[in-house]
Amino acid sequence: MFLKADKEQLVCRYRGRLPLHMALTVGQSWSFVKPFVSLDKKSVGMRDPHTKLFPFQLAAIKISSKNLAMLLRNQYTPSEWRNTPPSEKKLEFARARDNQDRRQIG
């Protein structure tokens, strides 16, 4: 596996995120993620800078629209999000979903 050949790839960040964070965010299986954890134990204690979650928390989240809602809430303070009208939340959710789709495509 490429990780054993070049362990520097484990700590090489992309837009502030470790490979472990990215793998968990897109819902990779444990068999895919296990080498990341085994070869770089420190990464387990590092929060994802985008979601502010630890890797075990990212792993517990089912990949769905729930993730988009969580990402949106992280852009607002709790009181801002609570006071945001439902129509605006729906619009922001649609934008976030479109952005997520664009990122996954290319």
CSV table of C-alpha atoms in Angstrom, one decimal:
chain,number,residue,atom,x,y,z
A,1,MET,CA,0.0,0.0,0.0
A,2,PHE,CA,1.2,3.5,-0.8
A,3,LEU,CA,1.0,4.6,2.9
A,4,LYS,CA,3.7,2.1,4.0
A,5,ALA,CA,5.9,3.4,1.2
A,6,ASP,CA,5.5,7.1,2.1
A,7,LYS,CA,4.3,7.8,5.6
A,8,GLU,CA,4.6,11.5,5.0
A,9,GLN,CA,1.3,11.3,3.0
A,10,LEU,CA,-0.5,10.6,6.3
A,11,VAL,CA,0.3,14.1,7.7
A,12,CYS,CA,0.1,16.0,4.4
A,13,ARG,CA,-2.8,18.3,4.8
A,14,TYR,CA,-5.1,19.4,2.0
A,15,ARG,CA,-7.0,22.6,2.8
A,16,GLY,CA,-6.2,22.0,6.4
A,17,ARG,CA,-7.5,18.5,6.5
A,18,LEU,CA,-5.6,15.2,7.1
A,19,PRO,CA,-6.2,12.3,4.8
A,20,LEU,CA,-8.0,10.5,7.7
A,21,HIS,CA,-10.5,13.4,8.0
A,22,MET,CA,-11.2,13.3,4.3
A,23,ALA,CA,-11.6,9.5,4.2
A,24,LEU,CA,-14.1,9.6,7.1
A,25,THR,CA,-16.0,12.5,5.8
A,26,VAL,CA,-16.8,10.7,2.5
A,27,GLY,CA,-17.7,7.5,4.3
A,28,GLN,CA,-14.8,5.2,3.6
A,29,SER,CA,-15.0,1.7,5.1
A,30,TRP,CA,-13.0,0.7,8.2
A,31,SER,CA,-10.7,-1.5,6.0
A,32,PHE,CA,-9.7,1.6,4.1
A,33,VAL,CA,-9.3,3.8,7.2
A,34,LYS,CA,-7.5,1.3,9.4
A,35,PRO,CA,-4.0,1.9,7.9
A,36,PHE,CA,-4.4,5.6,8.5
A,37,VAL,CA,-5.0,5.0,12.2
A,38,SER,CA,-2.5,2.2,12.6
A,39,LEU,CA,0.4,4.2,11.0
A,40,ASP,CA,-0.3,7.6,12.5
A,41,LYS,CA,-1.9,7.2,16.0
A,42,LYS,CA,-1.6,11.0,16.7
A,43,SER,CA,-4.1,11.8,13.9
A,44,VAL,CA,-6.9,10.1,16.0
A,45,GLY,CA,-6.7,13.0,18.5
A,46,MET,CA,-6.7,15.7,15.9
A,47,ARG,CA,-10.0,17.5,15.1
A,48,ASP,CA,-11.1,18.1,11.5
A,49,PRO,CA,-10.7,21.8,10.9
A,50,HIS,CA,-13.8,22.0,8.8
A,51,THR,CA,-16.3,20.1,11.0
A,52,LYS,CA,-14.5,20.6,14.3
A,53,LEU,CA,-15.1,16.9,15.0
A,54,PHE,CA,-12.6,14.3,16.2
A,55,PRO,CA,-12.1,11.3,13.8
A,56,PHE,CA,-14.2,9.0,16.0
A,57,GLN,CA,-17.1,11.5,15.7
A,58,LEU,CA,-16.7,11.7,11.9
A,59,ALA,CA,-16.8,7.9,11.7
A,60,ALA,CA,-20.0,7.8,13.8
A,61,ILE,CA,-21.9,10.0,11.4
A,62,LYS,CA,-23.9,8.4,8.6
A,63,ILE,CA,-23.1,10.0,5.3
A,64,SER,CA,-26.3,11.8,4.4
A,65,SER,CA,-28.0,15.1,4.3
A,66,LYS,CA,-27.4,15.2,8.1
A,67,ASN,CA,-23.7,15.9,7.3
A,68,LEU,CA,-24.7,18.9,5.2
A,69,ALA,CA,-26.9,20.3,7.9
A,70,MET,CA,-24.0,19.8,10.4
A,71,LEU,CA,-21.6,21.7,8.1
A,72,LEU,CA,-24.1,24.5,7.7
A,73,ARG,CA,-24.6,24.8,11.5
A,74,ASN,CA,-20.8,25.1,11.9
A,75,GLN,CA,-20.9,28.2,9.8
A,76,TYR,CA,-23.3,30.0,12.2
A,77,THR,CA,-23.4,30.5,15.9
A,78,PRO,CA,-26.1,28.4,17.6
A,79,SER,CA,-28.3,31.5,18.1
A,80,GLU,CA,-27.8,32.6,14.5
A,81,TRP,CA,-28.8,29.1,13.3
A,82,ARG,CA,-31.9,29.0,15.5
A,83,ASN,CA,-33.0,32.4,14.4
A,84,THR,CA,-32.5,31.7,10.7
A,85,PRO,CA,-35.9,31.4,8.9
A,86,PRO,CA,-36.7,27.9,7.6
A,87,SER,CA,-36.8,29.2,4.0
A,88,GLU,CA,-33.3,30.5,4.3
A,89,LYS,CA,-32.1,27.3,5.9
A,90,LYS,CA,-33.6,25.4,3.0
A,91,LEU,CA,-31.8,27.7,0.5
A,92,GLU,CA,-28.5,27.3,2.3
A,93,PHE,CA,-28.9,23.6,2.4
A,94,ALA,CA,-29.5,23.4,-1.3
A,95,ARG,CA,-26.4,25.5,-1.9
A,96,ALA,CA,-24.3,23.3,0.3
A,97,ARG,CA,-25.6,20.2,-1.4
A,98,ASP,CA,-24.8,21.6,-4.8
A,99,ASN,CA,-21.3,22.6,-3.6
A,100,GLN,CA,-20.8,19.1,-2.2
A,101,ASP,CA,-21.9,17.5,-5.5
A,102,ARG,CA,-19.5,19.8,-7.5
A,103,ARG,CA,-16.6,18.9,-5.1
A,104,GLN,CA,-17.3,15.1,-5.5
A,105,ILE,CA,-17.5,15.4,-9.3
A,106,GLY,CA,-14.3,17.2,-9.8
